[in-house]
Coordinates of C-alpha atoms in Angstrom, one line a residue:
X1 CA 186.3 179.5 89.0
X2 CA 184.3 176.8 87.2
X3 CA 181.6 179.4 86.4
X4 CA 184.2 181.8 85.1
X5 CA 185.7 179.1 82.9
X6 CA 182.2 178.3 81.5
X7 CA 181.7 181.9 80.5
X8 CA 185.1 182.5 78.9
X9 CA 185.4 179.2 77.2
X10 CA 182.6 180.1 74.7
X11 CA 181.7 176.5 74.0
X12 CA 178.1 175.4 73.4
X13 CA 176.6 173.6 76.4
X14 CA 174.8 171.1 74.3
X15 CA 176.7 169.7 71.4
X16 CA 175.0 167.9 68.6
X17 CA 177.9 165.7 67.6
X18 CA 181.5 165.5 66.7
X19 CA 183.4 164.4 63.6
X20 CA 186.9 163.0 63.9
X21 CA 189.2 161.4 61.3
X22 CA 188.3 157.9 62.6
X23 CA 184.7 158.2 63.7
X24 CA 181.7 160.4 64.2
X25 CA 179.2 160.6 67.1
X26 CA 175.7 162.2 66.9
X27 CA 173.2 162.8 69.7
X28 CA 169.9 161.8 68.1
X29 CA 166.4 160.8 69.4
X30 CA 166.4 157.0 69.5
X31 CA 163.7 154.5 70.4
X32 CA 164.8 152.8 73.8
X33 CA 162.8 149.7 72.9
X34 CA 164.9 149.2 69.7
X35 CA 168.2 149.7 71.6
X36 CA 167.0 147.2 74.2
X37 CA 166.1 144.7 71.5
X38 CA 169.7 144.8 70.1
X39 CA 171.1 144.5 73.6
X40 CA 169.0 141.4 74.0
X41 CA 170.2 140.0 70.6
X42 CA 173.8 140.4 71.9
X43 CA 174.8 142.3 75.0
X44 CA 176.9 145.3 74.0
X45 CA 175.3 146.0 70.6
X46 CA 172.9 148.6 72.0
X47 CA 175.7 150.5 73.8
X48 CA 177.8 150.5 70.6
X49 CA 174.9 152.0 68.7
X50 CA 174.9 154.8 71.2
X51 CA 178.7 155.2 70.6
X52 CA 179.4 154.0 74.1
X53 CA 182.3 151.9 72.8
X54 CA 184.1 151.0 76.0
X55 CA 181.1 149.6 77.8
X56 CA 179.8 148.0 74.7
X57 CA 183.1 146.2 73.9
X58 CA 183.4 145.0 77.5
X59 CA 179.9 143.5 77.3
X60 CA 180.5 141.9 73.9
X61 CA 183.7 140.2 75.2
X62 CA 181.8 139.1 78.2
X63 CA 179.0 137.7 76.0
X64 CA 181.4 135.6 73.9
X65 CA 183.5 134.4 76.9
X66 CA 180.7 133.4 79.2
X67 CA 178.3 132.2 76.6
X68 CA 180.9 129.8 75.1
X69 CA 182.0 128.5 78.5
X70 CA 178.3 128.0 79.6
X71 CA 177.4 126.4 76.2
X72 CA 174.2 128.5 76.2
X73 CA 173.8 128.6 72.4
X74 CA 174.2 124.8 72.1
X75 CA 171.7 124.3 74.9
X76 CA 169.3 126.6 73.0
X77 CA 169.6 124.5 69.9
X78 CA 169.0 121.3 71.8
X79 CA 166.0 122.8 73.7
X80 CA 164.2 124.2 70.6
X81 CA 164.7 120.9 68.8
X82 CA 163.3 118.8 71.7
X83 CA 166.5 117.3 72.9
X84 CA 165.9 118.4 76.5
X85 CA 168.2 115.8 78.2
X86 CA 171.1 116.8 76.1
X87 CA 170.4 120.5 76.7
X88 CA 170.6 119.9 80.5
X89 CA 173.8 117.9 80.2
X90 CA 175.7 120.3 77.9
X91 CA 175.0 123.5 79.9
X92 CA 177.3 124.5 82.7
X93 CA 175.3 125.9 85.7
X94 CA 178.2 127.9 87.1
X95 CA 178.7 129.9 84.0
X96 CA 174.9 130.3 83.4
X97 CA 174.4 131.9 86.8
X98 CA 177.3 134.2 86.1
X99 CA 175.8 135.1 82.6
X100 CA 172.2 136.0 83.5
X101 CA 172.9 139.1 85.8
X102 CA 175.1 140.8 83.1
X103 CA 172.8 139.9 80.3
X104 CA 169.9 141.6 82.2
X105 CA 172.1 144.6 83.1
X106 CA 173.0 145.1 79.4
X107 CA 169.4 145.3 78.4
X108 CA 168.4 147.6 81.4
X109 CA 171.4 149.9 81.0
X110 CA 171.0 150.4 77.3
X111 CA 167.5 151.6 77.9
X112 CA 168.6 153.9 80.7
X113 CA 171.5 155.4 78.6
X114 CA 169.1 155.9 75.6
X115 CA 166.6 157.9 77.7
X116 CA 169.4 160.0 79.2
X117 CA 170.9 160.8 75.8
X118 CA 167.4 161.5 74.4
X119 CA 167.2 164.4 76.9
X120 CA 170.4 165.9 75.6
X121 CA 169.3 165.3 72.0
X122 CA 166.3 167.4 72.6
X123 CA 168.3 170.1 74.3
X124 CA 170.9 170.1 71.4
X125 CA 168.1 170.4 68.8
X126 CA 166.7 173.4 70.7
X127 CA 170.1 175.1 71.0
X128 CA 171.0 177.4 68.1
X129 CA 174.7 176.9 68.6
X130 CA 174.8 173.1 69.1
X131 CA 176.0 172.6 65.5
X132 CA 178.5 175.4 65.4
X133 CA 181.5 173.4 66.6
X134 CA 181.1 170.5 64.1
X135 CA 183.7 170.6 61.3
X136 CA 182.7 169.4 57.8
X137 CA 186.1 167.6 57.4
X138 CA 188.6 166.1 59.9
X139 CA 192.0 165.1 58.7
X140 CA 194.9 163.3 60.4
X141 CA 198.2 161.9 59.1
X142 CA 196.7 158.4 58.5
X143 CA 192.9 158.9 58.0
X144 CA 190.3 161.4 57.2
X145 CA 186.5 161.8 57.6
X146 CA 184.1 164.3 56.0
X147 CA 180.5 165.2 55.9
X148 CA 178.7 164.2 52.7
X149 CA 175.5 162.3 51.8
X150 CA 176.0 158.5 51.8
X151 CA 173.6 155.9 50.7
X152 CA 171.9 153.8 53.5
X153 CA 171.2 150.9 51.1
X154 CA 174.9 150.6 50.3
X155 CA 175.7 150.5 54.1
X156 CA 173.2 147.6 54.3
X157 CA 174.6 145.8 51.3
X158 CA 178.2 145.8 52.6
X159 CA 177.0 144.8 56.0
X160 CA 175.3 141.7 54.5
X161 CA 178.4 140.9 52.5
X162 CA 180.5 141.0 55.7
X163 CA 179.4 142.5 59.0
X164 CA 181.5 145.5 59.7
X165 CA 182.0 146.7 56.1
X166 CA 178.9 148.9 56.3
X167 CA 180.3 150.7 59.3
X168 CA 183.6 151.1 57.5
X169 CA 181.7 152.6 54.6
X170 CA 180.2 155.3 56.8
X171 CA 183.6 155.7 58.6
X172 CA 182.5 154.3 62.0
X173 CA 185.9 152.7 62.3
X174 CA 185.8 151.4 65.9
X175 CA 182.5 149.5 65.6
X176 CA 183.4 148.4 62.0
X177 CA 186.8 147.0 63.1
X178 CA 185.3 145.3 66.2
X179 CA 182.4 143.7 64.2
X180 CA 184.9 142.4 61.6
X181 CA 187.1 140.8 64.3
X182 CA 184.3 139.0 66.1
X183 CA 182.7 138.0 62.8
X184 CA 186.0 136.3 61.7
X185 CA 186.2 134.6 65.1
X186 CA 182.6 133.3 64.9
X187 CA 182.8 132.0 61.3
X188 CA 186.2 130.3 62.0
X189 CA 185.0 128.3 65.0
X190 CA 181.5 127.6 63.6
X191 CA 182.9 126.2 60.3
X192 CA 180.4 128.6 58.6
X193 CA 182.2 129.0 55.2
X194 CA 182.8 125.2 54.6
X195 CA 179.2 124.7 55.5
X196 CA 178.0 127.3 53.0
X197 CA 180.1 125.5 50.3
X198 CA 178.6 122.1 51.1
X199 CA 175.1 123.6 51.2
X200 CA 175.3 125.1 47.8
X201 CA 176.5 121.8 46.2
X202 CA 173.6 119.9 47.9
X203 CA 175.5 118.2 50.7
X204 CA 173.1 119.2 53.4
X205 CA 173.7 116.5 55.9
X206 CA 177.5 116.9 55.7
X207 CA 177.0 120.7 56.1
X208 CA 174.9 120.2 59.2
X209 CA 177.4 117.8 60.8
X210 CA 180.4 120.2 60.5
X211 CA 178.6 123.2 61.9
X212 CA 179.3 124.1 65.5
X213 CA 175.9 125.2 67.0
X214 CA 177.6 127.1 69.9
X215 CA 179.3 129.5 67.4
X216 CA 176.9 129.6 64.5
X217 CA 174.1 131.0 66.7
X218 CA 176.1 134.2 67.1
X219 CA 175.9 134.9 63.4
X220 CA 172.2 135.8 62.9
X221 CA 172.5 138.5 65.5
X222 CA 175.7 139.8 64.1
X223 CA 174.3 140.0 60.5
X224 CA 171.1 141.6 61.6
X225 CA 172.7 144.2 63.9
X226 CA 175.4 145.1 61.4
X227 CA 172.9 145.8 58.6
X228 CA 170.4 147.7 60.8
X229 CA 173.0 149.7 62.7
X230 CA 174.8 150.7 59.5
X231 CA 171.5 151.8 57.9
X232 CA 170.4 153.9 60.9
X233 CA 173.8 155.4 61.5
X234 CA 174.1 156.3 57.8
X235 CA 170.8 158.1 57.9
X236 CA 171.9 160.0 61.1
X237 CA 175.2 160.9 59.4
X238 CA 173.3 162.4 56.5
X239 CA 171.1 164.4 58.9
X240 CA 174.2 165.8 60.6
X241 CA 175.5 166.8 57.2
X242 CA 172.3 168.7 56.4
X243 CA 172.3 170.5 59.8
X244 CA 175.9 171.5 59.5
X245 CA 175.6 172.7 56.0
X246 CA 172.4 174.6 56.9
X247 CA 174.3 176.4 59.6
X248 CA 177.2 177.2 57.3
X249 CA 174.9 178.6 54.6
X250 CA 172.9 180.7 57.0
X251 CA 176.1 182.2 58.5
X252 CA 177.9 182.8 55.2
X253 CA 175.1 183.5 52.6
X254 CA 172.4 185.5 54.3
X255 CA 173.8 188.9 54.0
X256 CA 171.5 191.7 55.0
X257 CA 172.6 193.9 52.1
X258 CA 171.1 191.3 49.7
X259 CA 167.6 191.9 51.1
X260 CA 168.0 195.6 51.1
X261 CA 169.0 195.9 47.4
X262 CA 167.1 193.0 45.9
X263 CA 163.4 192.6 45.0
X264 CA 162.4 189.6 43.0
X265 CA 159.4 191.3 41.4
X266 CA 161.0 194.7 40.7
X267 CA 162.6 196.0 37.5
X268 CA 166.2 196.9 38.3
X269 CA 167.8 198.1 35.1
X270 CA 169.0 194.9 33.5
X271 CA 169.6 193.0 36.8
X272 CA 167.8 189.7 37.3
X273 CA 167.5 187.0 39.9
X274 CA 167.9 183.2 39.5
X275 CA 166.1 181.1 42.1
X276 CA 167.3 177.5 42.3
X277 CA 166.6 174.5 44.5
X278 CA 169.2 172.1 45.9
X279 CA 169.4 169.0 48.0
X280 CA 171.9 169.0 50.8
X281 CA 175.1 167.9 49.1
X282 CA 178.6 169.1 48.8
X283 CA 177.8 170.0 45.2
X284 CA 175.8 172.9 46.5
X285 CA 178.8 174.5 48.2
X286 CA 180.9 173.7 45.1
X287 CA 178.3 175.6 43.0
X288 CA 178.4 178.6 45.2
X289 CA 182.2 178.7 45.2
X290 CA 182.2 178.4 41.4
X291 CA 179.8 181.3 41.2
X292 CA 182.1 183.4 43.4
X293 CA 185.1 182.4 41.2
X294 CA 183.3 183.8 38.2
X295 CA 182.6 187.1 39.8
X296 CA 179.3 186.7 41.6
X297 CA 180.0 188.2 44.9
X298 CA 178.9 186.8 48.3
X299 CA 176.6 189.8 48.8
X300 CA 174.7 188.7 45.6
X301 CA 174.0 185.1 46.8
X302 CA 171.3 184.4 49.3
X303 CA 170.6 180.9 50.7
X304 CA 167.5 179.7 52.5
X305 CA 167.9 176.2 54.1
X306 CA 164.4 174.8 54.7
X307 CA 165.0 173.8 58.3
X308 CA 161.4 174.1 59.5
X309 CA 160.2 170.9 57.8
X310 CA 160.7 168.7 61.0
X311 CA 158.4 169.3 63.9
X312 CA 160.0 170.3 67.2
X313 CA 160.9 167.4 69.5
X314 CA 158.5 166.8 72.4
X315 CA 159.5 165.7 75.9
X316 CA 157.5 162.6 75.5
X317 CA 160.0 161.4 72.9
X318 CA 162.6 161.1 75.7
X319 CA 161.1 157.8 76.8
X320 CA 159.4 156.5 73.6
X321 CA 162.0 157.9 71.1
X322 CA 160.7 158.9 67.7
X323 CA 158.6 155.8 67.3
X324 CA 159.6 153.2 64.8
X325 CA 161.6 154.1 61.7
X326 CA 161.6 152.4 58.4
X327 CA 163.2 148.9 58.5
X328 CA 163.2 148.6 62.3
X329 CA 160.9 145.6 62.1
X330 CA 162.5 144.4 58.9
X331 CA 165.9 143.8 60.5
X332 CA 164.5 142.6 63.9
X333 CA 162.2 139.9 62.3
X334 CA 164.9 138.9 59.8
X335 CA 167.3 138.3 62.8
X336 CA 164.6 136.3 64.7
X337 CA 163.5 134.1 61.8
X338 CA 167.1 133.6 60.7
X339 CA 168.0 132.5 64.2
X340 CA 165.1 130.0 64.4
X341 CA 165.9 128.9 60.9
X342 CA 169.5 128.0 62.0
X343 CA 168.2 126.3 65.1
X344 CA 165.7 124.1 63.4
X345 CA 167.9 123.5 60.4
X346 CA 169.9 121.1 62.6
X347 CA 167.0 118.7 62.4
X348 CA 165.4 119.6 59.1
X349 CA 166.4 118.5 55.6
X350 CA 168.4 121.3 54.1
X351 CA 170.5 122.1 57.1
X352 CA 171.0 125.3 59.2
X353 CA 172.5 127.4 56.3
X354 CA 169.6 126.9 54.0
X355 CA 166.9 127.3 56.7
X356 CA 168.8 130.3 58.1
X357 CA 168.6 132.0 54.7
X358 CA 165.0 131.0 54.3
X359 CA 164.2 132.5 57.8
X360 CA 166.2 135.6 56.9
X361 CA 164.3 136.4 53.7
X362 CA 160.9 135.4 55.2
X363 CA 161.4 137.4 58.4
X364 CA 162.8 140.4 56.5
X365 CA 159.9 140.3 54.1
X366 CA 157.2 140.1 56.8
X367 CA 159.1 142.9 58.8
X368 CA 159.3 145.1 55.7
X369 CA 155.5 144.8 55.1
X370 CA 154.9 145.6 58.8
X371 CA 157.2 148.6 58.5
X372 CA 155.3 149.9 55.4
X373 CA 152.0 149.4 57.2
X374 CA 153.2 151.2 60.3
X375 CA 154.6 154.1 58.3
X376 CA 151.9 154.3 55.7
X377 CA 150.5 157.7 56.8
X378 CA 153.9 159.2 57.2
X379 CA 154.9 158.1 53.7
X380 CA 151.7 159.6 52.2
X381 CA 152.3 162.9 54.0
X382 CA 155.9 163.0 52.8
X383 CA 154.8 162.2 49.2
X384 CA 152.3 165.0 49.3
X385 CA 154.9 167.5 50.5
X386 CA 157.3 166.5 47.7
X387 CA 160.7 164.9 47.9
X388 CA 163.2 167.3 46.4
X389 CA 164.6 170.6 47.3
X390 CA 166.1 171.2 50.8
X391 CA 167.9 174.6 50.1
X392 CA 166.7 177.5 48.1
X393 CA 169.4 179.7 46.5
X394 CA 168.8 183.2 45.0
X395 CA 171.5 184.6 42.8
X396 CA 171.3 188.3 41.9
X397 CA 173.3 189.2 38.7
X398 CA 173.3 191.1 35.5
X399 CA 171.1 189.8 32.7
X400 CA 174.1 188.8 30.5
X401 CA 175.4 186.6 33.2
X402 CA 172.3 184.4 33.4
X403 CA 173.6 181.7 30.9
X404 CA 176.8 181.3 33.0
X405 CA 174.9 181.1 36.2
X406 CA 172.4 178.5 34.8
X407 CA 175.3 176.4 33.4
X408 CA 177.1 176.4 36.8
X409 CA 173.9 175.5 38.7
X410 CA 172.9 172.6 36.3
X411 CA 176.5 171.4 36.3
X412 CA 176.2 171.0 40.1
X413 CA 172.9 169.1 40.1
X414 CA 170.4 171.7 41.0
X415 CA 166.9 170.1 41.5
X416 CA 165.4 173.0 39.4
X417 CA 165.7 176.7 38.9
X418 CA 163.7 179.7 37.7
X419 CA 164.9 183.0 36.2
X420 CA 162.7 185.9 37.2
X421 CA 162.3 187.4 33.8
X422 CA 161.0 190.8 32.6
X423 CA 157.4 189.7 32.0
X424 CA 157.0 188.6 35.6
X425 CA 158.4 191.9 37.1
X426 CA 156.6 195.2 37.8
X427 CA 158.2 198.5 37.4
X428 CA 158.8 200.8 40.3
X429 CA 158.6 204.6 40.4

């Protein structure tokens, strides 16, 4: 019976992802070491990046509850500032012994889950029908979500303004809402906002005195994770949009009759071809629908998504992921240096807020330079190959319709186009 259901159900075995009105989930190759790092920064963050919300949320609740009762963050501040006796006195051994096994488990399990999902990501990328079930828009009575290109830098910007807003921008509502809630809890109990005010008016000592070290140490990890996660997820969202649109274009606009009747370099009694290049955006589909509305039939439109630009995934990527992507080190080092800036800001002139910001910018700058160095060869190769044009569209039409076709294509942001004119054609017998 199970085998029969599998045959008749006609569902792809390996799905690439899903889009719902409230969220989206994508199976992508990820670096297990990066996921482990964010689980170490705060247990649960690595799982949430993998869209394992239930387990991630449980681990985050555990982190806040046990860490606060054990006074671990306060003990960290005292330890790194040389106040060892106070660190020993403030920490609660019962809660610490309860904390460590779960902390270790969160790091280990995030790596295990990443490697497991990498296997399915490779299988999904190798399966021709893995993208078929993904809808470009999902609508419910109270929310909607749709596939379109979104800007990763905007996701980072809103995450820096307030952790969680970057996730809301890309419509990852569960993680965005959860980050917002815990951020509000952390800034409330840490007195973070009053300390910012006092820091910017020069009252550094008073700003230091009102900050609660136990709660303020949560903030660097939350800011760093929110910005990095929103950036990476936005890039993955854009990739999903490209793959789904490529599938749609190949299914709808690669009619065999077009190839039979069209020859780009052959004179055809006043008929001509327009070759245009587009990036993957919804404007491409709007342009095609506009052409059809003006009488250019589907049989006279042929699309060629350039899907072979990415090399096939190798099995070795299951364990190591896809290497380091741009800004991995940027956000990681920004988080680390910001954390140490906050810690040592309790004993340095200027206070934790000022030194946290100094650490943020210094660590982020060093990390960005390292990212550029690591990815230098890849950037050069990408530049050599060119940046624009991910879909080629060929429109076959009468010569007198060329101005209309060009107007529609330019109005919908074509990267560039070329009309195959008479002087470039050869006559046939």
